Short mmCIF file of C-alpha atoms and ligand atoms in Angstrom, two decimals:
data_model
loop_
_atom_site.label_atom_id
_atom_site.label_comp_id
_atom_site.label_asym_id
_atom_site.label_seq_id
_atom_site.Cartn_x
_atom_site.Cartn_y
_atom_site.Cartn_z
CA MET A 1 -185.85 84.74 -161.71
CA GLN A 2 -187.68 82.23 -159.53
CA THR A 3 -184.81 82.40 -157.04
CA GLU A 4 -185.11 86.17 -156.78
CA GLN A 5 -188.90 85.86 -156.51
CA SER A 6 -188.91 84.03 -153.19
CA SER A 7 -185.55 85.15 -151.90
CA TYR A 8 -186.59 87.67 -149.23
CA ARG A 9 -189.44 85.54 -147.86
CA LYS A 10 -187.25 82.46 -147.49
CA LYS A 11 -184.48 84.49 -145.88
CA ARG A 12 -187.01 86.10 -143.57
CA TYR A 13 -188.39 82.74 -142.46
CA LEU A 14 -184.85 81.59 -141.74
CA VAL A 15 -184.20 84.72 -139.64
CA TYR A 16 -187.53 84.17 -137.82
CA GLY A 17 -186.42 80.63 -136.95
CA ILE A 18 -183.02 81.76 -135.69
CA ALA A 19 -184.47 84.71 -133.71
CA SER A 20 -187.12 82.49 -132.08
CA LEU A 21 -184.54 79.83 -131.23
CA ILE A 22 -182.26 82.42 -129.63
CA LEU A 23 -185.08 84.03 -127.62
CA PHE A 24 -186.46 80.69 -126.38
CA THR A 25 -183.13 79.09 -125.49
CA PHE A 26 -181.39 82.18 -124.06
CA PRO A 27 -182.91 81.97 -120.55
CA PHE A 28 -181.89 78.30 -120.25
CA ILE A 29 -178.23 78.83 -121.16
CA LYS A 30 -176.14 79.30 -118.03
CA ILE A 31 -172.61 80.50 -117.44
CA HIS A 32 -171.21 79.66 -113.97
CA GLY A 33 -174.77 78.71 -112.99
CA ASN A 34 -176.16 82.16 -113.91
CA GLN A 35 -178.29 83.32 -116.81
CA ILE A 36 -176.88 85.31 -119.72
CA PHE A 37 -179.45 88.02 -119.00
CA LEU A 38 -181.79 88.19 -116.03
CA LEU A 39 -183.20 91.25 -114.29
CA SER A 40 -184.63 89.77 -111.11
CA PHE A 41 -186.72 92.18 -109.03
CA ASP A 42 -187.33 89.35 -106.59
CA HIS A 43 -183.64 88.77 -105.84
CA LYS A 44 -182.67 92.36 -106.69
CA GLN A 45 -180.03 91.03 -109.07
CA LEU A 46 -178.86 91.55 -112.61
CA HIS A 47 -177.31 88.58 -114.42
CA LEU A 48 -175.15 89.66 -117.31
CA LEU A 49 -173.16 87.13 -119.31
CA GLY A 50 -173.13 84.81 -116.29
CA THR A 51 -171.98 87.45 -113.77
CA VAL A 52 -174.31 88.42 -110.94
CA PHE A 53 -174.65 92.09 -110.02
CA ASP A 54 -176.40 93.15 -106.86
CA ILE A 55 -178.90 96.02 -106.76
CA GLN A 56 -176.13 98.22 -105.32
CA GLU A 57 -174.15 97.53 -108.49
CA PHE A 58 -176.90 98.59 -110.88
CA TYR A 59 -174.62 101.36 -112.15
CA LEU A 60 -174.24 99.03 -115.15
CA MET A 61 -177.85 99.61 -116.19
CA PRO A 62 -177.25 103.05 -117.78
CA PHE A 63 -174.52 101.50 -119.96
CA LEU A 64 -176.92 98.77 -121.08
CA LEU A 65 -179.68 101.29 -121.78
CA ILE A 66 -177.32 103.56 -123.75
CA MET A 67 -176.19 100.55 -125.78
CA LEU A 68 -179.79 99.54 -126.42
CA PHE A 69 -180.84 103.01 -127.62
CA VAL A 70 -177.70 103.72 -129.66
CA GLY A 71 -178.02 100.21 -131.15
CA ILE A 72 -181.63 100.98 -132.18
CA PHE A 73 -180.57 104.36 -133.66
CA PHE A 74 -177.73 102.67 -135.56
CA ILE A 75 -179.85 99.84 -137.03
CA THR A 76 -182.67 102.23 -137.96
CA THR A 77 -180.37 104.74 -139.63
CA LEU A 78 -178.68 101.95 -141.53
CA ALA A 79 -181.58 99.66 -142.47
CA GLY A 80 -184.84 101.36 -141.46
CA ARG A 81 -187.43 99.13 -139.82
CA MET A 82 -185.36 96.02 -140.43
CA TRP A 83 -186.22 94.80 -136.93
CA CYS A 84 -189.97 95.09 -137.55
CA GLY A 85 -190.11 92.93 -140.63
CA TRP A 86 -187.33 90.50 -139.80
CA ALA A 87 -187.15 89.79 -136.08
CA CYS A 88 -190.01 91.42 -134.14
CA PRO A 89 -192.09 88.78 -132.26
CA GLN A 90 -195.25 90.66 -133.36
CA THR A 91 -194.41 90.07 -137.04
CA ILE A 92 -193.23 86.50 -136.46
CA PHE A 93 -196.47 85.60 -134.66
CA ARG A 94 -198.60 87.37 -137.29
CA VAL A 95 -196.90 85.34 -140.03
CA MET A 96 -197.47 82.15 -138.00
CA TYR A 97 -201.14 82.95 -137.41
CA ARG A 98 -202.17 84.45 -140.78
CA ASP A 99 -199.83 82.77 -143.27
CA LEU A 100 -199.10 79.41 -141.61
CA LEU A 101 -202.20 78.52 -139.57
CA GLN A 102 -205.04 80.37 -141.33
CA THR A 103 -203.69 80.04 -144.88
CA LYS A 104 -201.40 77.04 -145.25
CA ILE A 105 -202.70 74.63 -142.59
CA PHE A 106 -206.44 75.39 -142.31
CA GLY A 107 -207.02 76.93 -145.75
CA LEU A 108 -209.18 79.74 -144.39
CA ARG A 109 -207.40 82.19 -146.67
CA LYS A 110 -206.70 81.35 -150.28
CA ARG A 111 -203.10 82.46 -150.62
CA ILE A 112 -200.28 84.18 -148.78
CA SER A 113 -199.85 86.52 -151.72
CA ASN A 114 -203.19 88.19 -151.02
CA LYS A 115 -203.45 89.54 -147.51
CA GLN A 116 -206.35 91.85 -148.37
CA GLU A 117 -208.76 88.97 -148.85
CA LYS A 118 -211.07 88.26 -145.90
CA MET A 119 -211.34 84.76 -144.45
CA ASP A 120 -214.17 82.60 -145.71
CA LEU A 121 -216.02 81.57 -142.53
CA SER A 122 -219.33 80.68 -144.12
CA SER A 123 -219.28 76.94 -143.35
CA PRO A 124 -219.36 75.33 -139.85
CA ILE A 125 -216.10 73.46 -140.69
CA ALA A 126 -214.40 76.78 -141.47
CA LYS A 127 -215.58 78.16 -138.12
CA ILE A 128 -214.17 75.12 -136.29
CA LYS A 129 -210.88 75.54 -138.15
CA ALA A 130 -210.79 79.22 -137.20
CA VAL A 131 -211.29 78.31 -133.53
CA LEU A 132 -208.53 75.70 -133.75
CA ALA A 133 -206.15 78.22 -135.33
CA PHE A 134 -207.02 80.68 -132.54
CA LEU A 135 -206.44 78.08 -129.81
CA ILE A 136 -203.05 77.10 -131.24
CA ILE A 137 -201.86 80.70 -131.49
CA ALA A 138 -203.25 81.43 -127.99
CA VAL A 139 -201.14 78.62 -126.50
CA LEU A 140 -198.09 79.88 -128.41
CA CYS A 141 -198.74 83.44 -127.15
CA LEU A 142 -198.86 82.20 -123.55
CA LEU A 143 -195.58 80.35 -124.12
CA ALA A 144 -194.06 83.53 -125.56
CA ALA A 145 -195.27 85.52 -122.53
CA ALA A 146 -193.68 82.89 -120.24
CA ASN A 147 -190.49 83.21 -122.25
CA LEU A 148 -190.55 86.96 -121.66
CA MET A 149 -190.99 86.34 -117.92
CA PHE A 150 -187.85 84.13 -117.91
CA PHE A 151 -185.79 87.30 -118.37
CA PHE A 152 -187.18 88.54 -115.03
CA THR A 153 -187.81 85.28 -113.13
CA PRO A 154 -185.49 82.27 -113.66
CA PRO A 155 -187.33 79.47 -115.52
CA GLY A 156 -186.92 77.02 -112.60
CA GLU A 157 -188.55 79.47 -110.17
CA PHE A 158 -191.25 80.37 -112.71
CA PHE A 159 -192.33 76.73 -113.10
CA ALA A 160 -192.31 76.25 -109.31
CA TYR A 161 -194.37 79.44 -108.77
CA ILE A 162 -197.08 78.54 -111.28
CA THR A 163 -197.76 75.30 -109.38
CA ASP A 164 -198.76 77.53 -106.44
CA PRO A 165 -200.59 80.40 -108.21
CA LEU A 166 -202.46 81.73 -105.17
CA ASN A 167 -199.22 82.61 -103.41
CA HIS A 168 -197.68 84.14 -106.54
CA ARG A 169 -200.48 86.30 -107.81
CA ILE A 170 -198.26 89.15 -109.09
CA LEU A 171 -196.19 86.82 -111.25
CA MET A 172 -199.34 85.06 -112.51
CA GLY A 173 -200.94 88.46 -113.19
CA PHE A 174 -197.96 89.65 -115.24
CA TRP A 175 -197.72 86.38 -117.17
CA LEU A 176 -201.42 86.10 -117.99
CA GLY A 177 -201.66 89.87 -118.57
CA PHE A 178 -198.84 89.81 -121.13
CA GLY A 179 -200.17 86.56 -122.60
CA CYS A 180 -203.74 87.86 -123.04
CA PHE A 181 -202.51 91.14 -124.52
CA PHE A 182 -200.34 89.20 -126.95
CA ILE A 183 -203.30 87.01 -127.99
CA LEU A 184 -205.46 90.12 -128.47
CA ASP A 185 -202.69 91.81 -130.41
CA ILE A 186 -201.99 88.92 -132.80
CA THR A 187 -205.60 87.95 -133.45
CA PHE A 188 -207.49 91.24 -133.23
CA ILE A 189 -205.23 94.34 -133.27
CA ARG A 190 -202.96 92.80 -135.91
CA GLU A 191 -200.73 95.17 -137.95
CA ASN A 192 -202.64 98.13 -136.47
CA PHE A 193 -200.25 97.70 -133.54
CA CYS A 194 -197.27 98.39 -135.87
CA ILE A 195 -199.01 101.40 -137.43
CA TYR A 196 -200.71 103.10 -134.48
CA MET A 197 -199.35 101.74 -131.20
CA CYS A 198 -195.68 100.86 -131.59
CA PRO A 199 -193.48 103.71 -130.29
CA TYR A 200 -190.60 102.61 -132.50
CA CYS A 201 -192.71 103.33 -135.58
CA ARG A 202 -193.15 106.94 -134.37
CA VAL A 203 -189.42 107.66 -133.96
CA GLN A 204 -188.15 105.90 -137.07
CA SER A 205 -188.78 108.76 -139.51
CA VAL A 206 -186.58 111.07 -137.39
CA LEU A 207 -183.72 108.59 -137.71
CA TYR A 208 -184.01 108.01 -141.45
CA ASP A 209 -181.77 109.78 -143.93
CA ASN A 210 -181.38 109.55 -147.70
CA ASP A 211 -178.96 106.65 -147.32
CA THR A 212 -181.22 104.52 -145.11
CA ILE A 213 -182.00 101.20 -146.78
CA MET A 214 -185.70 100.44 -147.25
CA PRO A 215 -188.06 98.91 -149.80
CA ILE A 216 -188.17 101.38 -152.70
CA TYR A 217 -190.22 101.41 -155.87
CA ASN A 218 -188.13 102.37 -158.89
CA TYR A 219 -190.33 104.99 -160.52
CA TYR A 220 -187.67 105.68 -163.16
CA ARG A 221 -188.37 102.21 -164.57
CA GLY A 222 -191.94 101.62 -163.43
CA GLY A 223 -193.39 105.10 -163.93
CA MET A 224 -195.01 107.50 -161.48
CA VAL A 225 -198.15 106.07 -159.87
CA TYR A 226 -198.59 108.88 -157.31
CA ASP A 227 -197.59 112.52 -157.62
CA THR A 228 -195.34 114.24 -155.07
CA LYS A 229 -198.39 115.12 -152.93
CA GLY A 230 -199.40 111.45 -152.76
CA VAL A 231 -202.36 111.77 -155.13
CA LYS A 232 -202.83 108.74 -157.38
CA ASN A 233 -202.60 109.30 -161.10
CA PRO A 234 -205.89 108.12 -162.68
CA LEU A 235 -203.91 106.64 -165.57
CA ALA A 236 -202.00 103.39 -165.02
CA PRO A 237 -198.22 103.75 -165.61
CA GLN A 238 -198.21 102.05 -169.00
CA LYS A 239 -201.14 104.18 -170.11
CA GLN A 240 -199.14 107.27 -169.17
CA ASN A 241 -196.17 105.99 -171.17
CA PRO A 242 -195.83 102.55 -172.82
CA GLN A 243 -192.15 102.55 -171.78
CA ASN A 244 -193.13 102.35 -168.11
CA GLU A 245 -192.53 98.85 -166.80
CA CYS A 246 -195.10 98.67 -163.96
CA THR A 247 -197.99 96.55 -165.23
CA ASN A 248 -200.25 97.91 -162.49
CA CYS A 249 -201.00 94.31 -161.47
CA ASN A 250 -201.26 95.41 -157.82
CA GLN A 251 -199.58 92.22 -156.57
CA CYS A 252 -197.28 94.36 -154.43
CA VAL A 253 -200.33 96.00 -152.83
CA ARG A 254 -202.30 92.79 -152.22
CA VAL A 255 -199.37 91.04 -150.52
CA CYS A 256 -198.64 93.94 -148.16
CA PRO A 257 -199.53 93.04 -144.54
CA THR A 258 -200.10 96.69 -143.67
CA HIS A 259 -202.21 97.27 -146.80
CA ILE A 260 -200.15 100.07 -148.32
CA ASP A 261 -198.95 100.77 -151.83
CA ILE A 262 -195.15 100.93 -151.88
CA ARG A 263 -195.33 102.86 -155.16
CA LYS A 264 -196.41 105.89 -153.10
CA GLY A 265 -192.95 106.13 -151.51
CA MET A 266 -191.74 105.61 -147.93
CA GLN A 267 -194.63 105.36 -145.50
CA LEU A 268 -194.84 105.08 -141.74
CA GLU A 269 -196.85 101.85 -142.10
CA CYS A 270 -194.10 99.96 -143.96
CA ILE A 271 -192.58 97.28 -141.71
CA ASN A 272 -189.77 96.46 -144.14
CA CYS A 273 -190.90 92.87 -144.75
CA LEU A 274 -190.10 93.09 -148.48
CA GLU A 275 -193.10 90.95 -149.44
CA CYS A 276 -193.80 93.58 -152.13
CA ALA A 277 -190.28 93.16 -153.54
CA ASP A 278 -190.81 89.40 -153.82
CA ALA A 279 -194.27 89.89 -155.37
CA CYS A 280 -192.95 92.26 -158.01
CA ALA A 281 -189.94 89.99 -158.65
CA SER A 282 -192.44 87.25 -159.52
CA VAL A 283 -194.42 89.48 -161.91
CA MET A 284 -191.38 91.06 -163.54
CA GLY A 285 -189.55 87.70 -163.61
CA LYS A 286 -192.17 86.41 -166.05
CA LEU A 287 -191.28 89.32 -168.33
CA GLY A 288 -187.57 88.63 -167.97
CA LYS A 289 -187.05 91.77 -165.90
CA LYS A 290 -185.92 92.56 -162.38
CA SER A 291 -188.24 93.58 -159.55
CA LEU A 292 -189.34 97.21 -159.56
CA VAL A 293 -189.29 97.17 -155.77
CA THR A 294 -185.83 96.77 -154.32
CA TRP A 295 -184.16 97.10 -150.96
CA ARG A 296 -181.94 100.14 -151.30
CA SER A 297 -181.65 103.78 -150.25
CA SER A 298 -183.39 106.69 -151.94
CA ALA A 299 -179.98 108.34 -152.58
CA SER A 300 -178.71 105.21 -154.34
CA LEU A 301 -181.84 105.20 -156.54
CA GLU A 302 -181.57 108.89 -157.39
CA LYS A 303 -177.83 108.78 -158.11
CA ASN A 304 -177.95 105.25 -159.57
CA GLU A 305 -175.08 104.16 -157.38
CA LYS A 306 -174.38 101.63 -154.61
CA VAL A 307 -175.90 102.01 -151.15
CA LYS A 308 -173.60 103.98 -148.86
CA ILE A 309 -173.29 101.96 -145.68
CA VAL A 310 -170.13 103.57 -144.34
CA ARG A 311 -170.97 107.22 -143.72
CA PHE A 312 -170.54 109.87 -141.05
CA LYS A 313 -173.64 108.86 -139.05
CA THR A 314 -173.07 105.11 -139.08
CA ILE A 315 -169.37 105.51 -138.21
CA GLY A 316 -170.41 107.79 -135.32
CA TYR A 317 -172.87 105.22 -133.96
CA VAL A 318 -170.30 102.41 -134.23
CA ILE A 319 -167.72 104.51 -132.34
CA ILE A 320 -170.24 105.35 -129.58
CA LEU A 321 -171.30 101.69 -129.32
CA ALA A 322 -167.67 100.55 -129.12
CA LEU A 323 -166.88 103.16 -126.46
CA VAL A 324 -169.90 102.31 -124.30
CA PHE A 325 -169.18 98.58 -124.69
CA ALA A 326 -165.55 99.12 -123.65
CA LEU A 327 -166.70 101.16 -120.63
CA LEU A 328 -169.24 98.48 -119.73
CA PHE A 329 -166.53 95.86 -119.97
CA ILE A 330 -164.08 97.86 -117.83
CA VAL A 331 -166.66 98.77 -115.19
CA GLY A 332 -168.13 95.24 -115.23
CA SER A 333 -164.73 93.62 -114.78
CA LYS A 334 -164.13 95.81 -111.70
CA LYS A 335 -167.12 94.23 -110.02
CA GLU A 336 -166.51 93.84 -106.29
CA THR A 337 -166.45 90.29 -105.06
CA MET A 338 -168.35 91.26 -101.93
CA LEU A 339 -170.25 94.29 -100.68
CA LEU A 340 -170.17 96.22 -97.44
CA ASN A 341 -172.50 98.87 -96.08
CA ILE A 342 -171.42 100.83 -93.03
CA ASN A 343 -173.77 102.89 -90.89
CA ARG A 344 -173.08 104.64 -87.62
CA THR A 345 -175.28 103.84 -84.64
CA THR A 346 -177.12 106.77 -83.00
CA GLU A 347 -174.49 106.78 -80.26
CA LEU A 348 -171.43 108.14 -82.06
CA TYR A 349 -168.91 107.18 -79.40
CA GLU A 350 -168.63 105.94 -75.81
CA ILE A 351 -166.00 107.14 -73.37
CA ARG A 352 -164.50 104.56 -71.06
CA SER A 353 -161.83 104.81 -68.38
CA HIS A 354 -158.12 105.34 -69.19
CA HIS A 355 -158.88 107.49 -72.27
CA VAL A 356 -160.41 104.52 -74.08
CA VAL A 357 -163.05 105.50 -76.63
CA ASP A 358 -165.43 103.12 -78.41
CA ASN A 359 -167.13 103.80 -81.76
CA ASN A 360 -170.13 101.70 -82.79
CA TYR A 361 -171.20 100.79 -86.31
CA ILE A 362 -173.80 98.65 -88.03
CA MET A 363 -172.10 96.81 -90.89
CA LEU A 364 -173.88 94.80 -93.57
CA PHE A 365 -171.64 92.18 -95.17
CA HIS A 366 -172.98 90.90 -98.49
CA ASN A 367 -171.46 87.80 -100.02
CA THR A 368 -172.06 88.22 -103.78
CA ASP A 369 -169.91 85.16 -104.52
CA THR A 370 -171.39 81.78 -105.52
CA GLN A 371 -169.73 80.08 -102.48
CA ASP A 372 -170.24 80.44 -98.73
CA HIS A 373 -167.42 82.27 -96.91
CA MET A 374 -166.24 82.97 -93.37
CA MET A 375 -165.83 86.74 -93.26
CA TYR A 376 -164.00 89.21 -91.10
CA PHE A 377 -162.43 92.64 -91.44
CA GLU A 378 -159.44 94.76 -90.46
CA ILE A 379 -158.95 98.47 -89.83
CA LEU A 380 -156.59 100.57 -91.92
CA ASP A 381 -155.76 104.25 -91.77
CA GLY A 382 -156.81 106.67 -94.53
CA LYS A 383 -153.70 105.70 -96.55
CA GLY A 384 -154.41 101.98 -96.34
CA GLU A 385 -151.78 101.18 -93.63
CA SER A 386 -152.64 98.87 -90.74
CA ILE A 387 -153.45 100.67 -87.48
CA ALA A 388 -153.91 97.56 -85.35
CA HIS A 389 -151.62 99.23 -82.72
CA LEU A 390 -154.08 102.15 -82.35
CA LEU A 391 -157.53 100.60 -82.81
CA GLU A 392 -158.90 97.17 -81.98
CA ILE A 393 -162.05 95.29 -82.92
CA VAL A 394 -163.99 94.60 -79.72
CA THR A 395 -166.97 92.92 -81.42
CA PRO A 396 -167.26 90.68 -83.33
CA LYS A 397 -164.26 88.83 -81.98
CA GLU A 398 -164.39 85.94 -84.46
CA PRO A 399 -165.03 85.58 -88.24
CA PHE A 400 -168.65 84.87 -89.09
CA LYS A 401 -170.26 82.84 -91.89
CA VAL A 402 -172.04 84.55 -94.80
CA LYS A 403 -173.78 82.19 -97.20
CA ALA A 404 -173.46 82.61 -100.97
CA GLY A 405 -175.61 85.51 -102.18
CA LYS A 406 -176.70 86.35 -98.60
CA LYS A 407 -176.15 89.28 -96.24
CA ASN A 408 -175.02 89.30 -92.61
CA ARG A 409 -175.63 92.27 -90.32
CA GLN A 410 -173.06 92.83 -87.58
CA VAL A 411 -173.00 95.32 -84.71
CA VAL A 412 -169.35 96.36 -84.69
CA ARG A 413 -167.51 98.01 -81.81
CA ILE A 414 -164.05 99.48 -82.38
CA ALA A 415 -162.00 100.78 -79.43
CA THR A 416 -158.81 102.79 -79.05
CA LYS A 417 -155.69 101.14 -77.69
CA GLU A 418 -153.91 104.48 -77.31
CA SER A 419 -154.95 108.13 -77.03
CA LEU A 420 -155.63 109.77 -80.38
CA GLU A 421 -155.77 113.36 -81.48
CA LYS A 422 -159.15 114.99 -80.91
CA GLY A 423 -161.44 114.88 -83.99
CA ASP A 424 -162.69 112.69 -86.84
CA HIS A 425 -160.13 110.18 -88.08
CA ASP A 426 -160.46 108.71 -91.57
CA ILE A 427 -160.29 104.94 -91.43
CA ILE A 428 -160.79 102.18 -93.98
CA ILE A 429 -162.64 98.98 -93.17
CA ARG A 430 -161.22 96.16 -95.28
CA ALA A 431 -163.67 93.27 -95.18
CA PHE A 432 -162.57 89.94 -96.62
CA ALA A 433 -163.31 86.23 -96.90
CA VAL A 434 -160.95 84.50 -94.48
CA ASP A 435 -160.36 81.64 -96.94
CA ALA A 436 -159.75 83.95 -99.92
CA LYS A 437 -158.40 87.14 -98.36
CA ASP A 438 -156.88 88.54 -101.54
CA GLN A 439 -159.63 87.42 -103.92
CA VAL A 440 -162.84 88.21 -102.05
CA PHE A 441 -162.62 91.58 -100.34
CA VAL A 442 -163.98 95.09 -100.28
CA GLU A 443 -162.81 98.37 -98.78
CA ARG A 444 -165.01 101.14 -97.46
CA LYS A 445 -164.10 104.48 -95.89
CA THR A 446 -165.63 105.64 -92.63
CA LYS A 447 -164.72 107.82 -89.60
CA PHE A 448 -163.54 107.09 -86.10
CA ILE A 449 -164.48 109.88 -83.69
CA TYR A 450 -162.20 110.75 -80.79
CA PRO A 451 -163.75 113.38 -78.52
CA ASP A 452 -162.34 116.38 -76.65
CA THR A 453 -159.79 115.19 -74.07
CA LYS A 454 -161.57 117.23 -71.32
CA LEU A 455 -164.41 114.72 -71.52
CA LEU A 456 -162.17 111.73 -71.07
CA LYS A 457 -161.99 109.83 -67.81
CA ASP A 458 -158.68 108.91 -66.23
S1 SF4 B 501 -194.73 98.09 -148.41
FE1 SF4 B 501 -195.85 96.48 -147.33
S2 SF4 B 501 -195.09 94.60 -148.26
FE2 SF4 B 501 -193.65 96.18 -148.83
S3 SF4 B 501 -192.08 96.07 -147.27
FE3 SF4 B 501 -193.54 97.61 -146.60
S4 SF4 B 501 -194.94 96.48 -145.29
FE4 SF4 B 501 -193.85 94.95 -146.46
S1 SF4 B 502 -196.01 94.21 -158.43
FE1 SF4 B 502 -194.58 95.39 -159.66
S2 SF4 B 502 -195.58 95.50 -161.65
FE2 SF4 B 502 -197.17 94.90 -160.23
S3 SF4 B 502 -198.07 96.83 -159.56
FE3 SF4 B 502 -196.48 96.35 -158.10
S4 SF4 B 502 -194.70 97.47 -158.87
FE4 SF4 B 502 -196.16 97.34 -160.57
#
């Protein structure tokens, strides 16, 4: 029974370690020189799995947001507040501060199994230890805030910016702002954040159903401690009926970080840490019995059957996630290798002698590739056929260099070689890298205006 006793806590610590490792190393892992995820407001870029998307390609964001929300709905419907107890930085840092620093290292609290007990700060040594614990967690909180910033500012740039704080006040403000809030949250607000401030806590109950897995007290075995209205029975379970297994030791209540009694049923405050299940496993283990608090669904308890993981709702969420992921993949793989913006100048056209008409444009060539390129363009008709015999590029005459990730603005003049029909003609500008014409290119539609022939000069 000893194995069952500490099983959830040990597993949780392992998950904390893995989650922290992933979060801290993620911004430093690069694919093709780009981060796995970076939303840079500075460079107006999104890095996703090593691919760089410009701000004009942010059409991917809705897919990511849909995946994030559907993913949250799916996990919550399936396993309740699994995230809160097992991977949320708030919980991980609270465990580090309260259980590791204050309890295990500095001995300010007697035991992890009693989170209701106040710290003993009566001696000067205890006060010094408390300050030390605070300073250690404060440094860790600032590191965590920096880690959060790495998803918005590449780590290399972040370290360079903080050496010149006066010229990077916004970044410093965000970093220190997040850091100070995190310190305040971990040391002062504590689990009140999970209960009163976290928006996820508010929506979870809407997403729960009878098959959602959560910590559940088995009142069939243990006996009713609270009635259906949540009023506590004045008699302890075994006084109500000697067959009831709950010894009313209150270990499950003392160990709870949010100070609730799981025997009352599902409560908004429960962060799914399963400390109560471990505590009861220890008590019941000594009596040769299994824990009265287990991680299962209310339907499985009522019907005394296995938890139903595959059900209509969960299948639906998986299908939606798969569809959105497939769409994201398809749309993401169609990413253009360069970008082109075409604007008309205020002067739509210019009439020259011998029926020659010029049209002027401002074109912005954006090299989204990781290499510099010489760029140029050609003119096609609306069907994509060359019309070099009808229209010619007057300026620019030669290809021009666009550095990797940079933009180049060109004033473009296109002139007729022959008379055209009066009106707006659909044309396509096919811009390309001269050295990789078929790999790095983009096509944009625009119009060429040919005025009324009465206006034309001979
Ligand atoms: S009742 Fe308390 S100890 Fe049990 S899982 Fe919920 S938060 Fe954790
Ligand atoms: S730890 Fe188990 S036996 Fe003790 S009060 Fe809680 S449910 Fe009852």
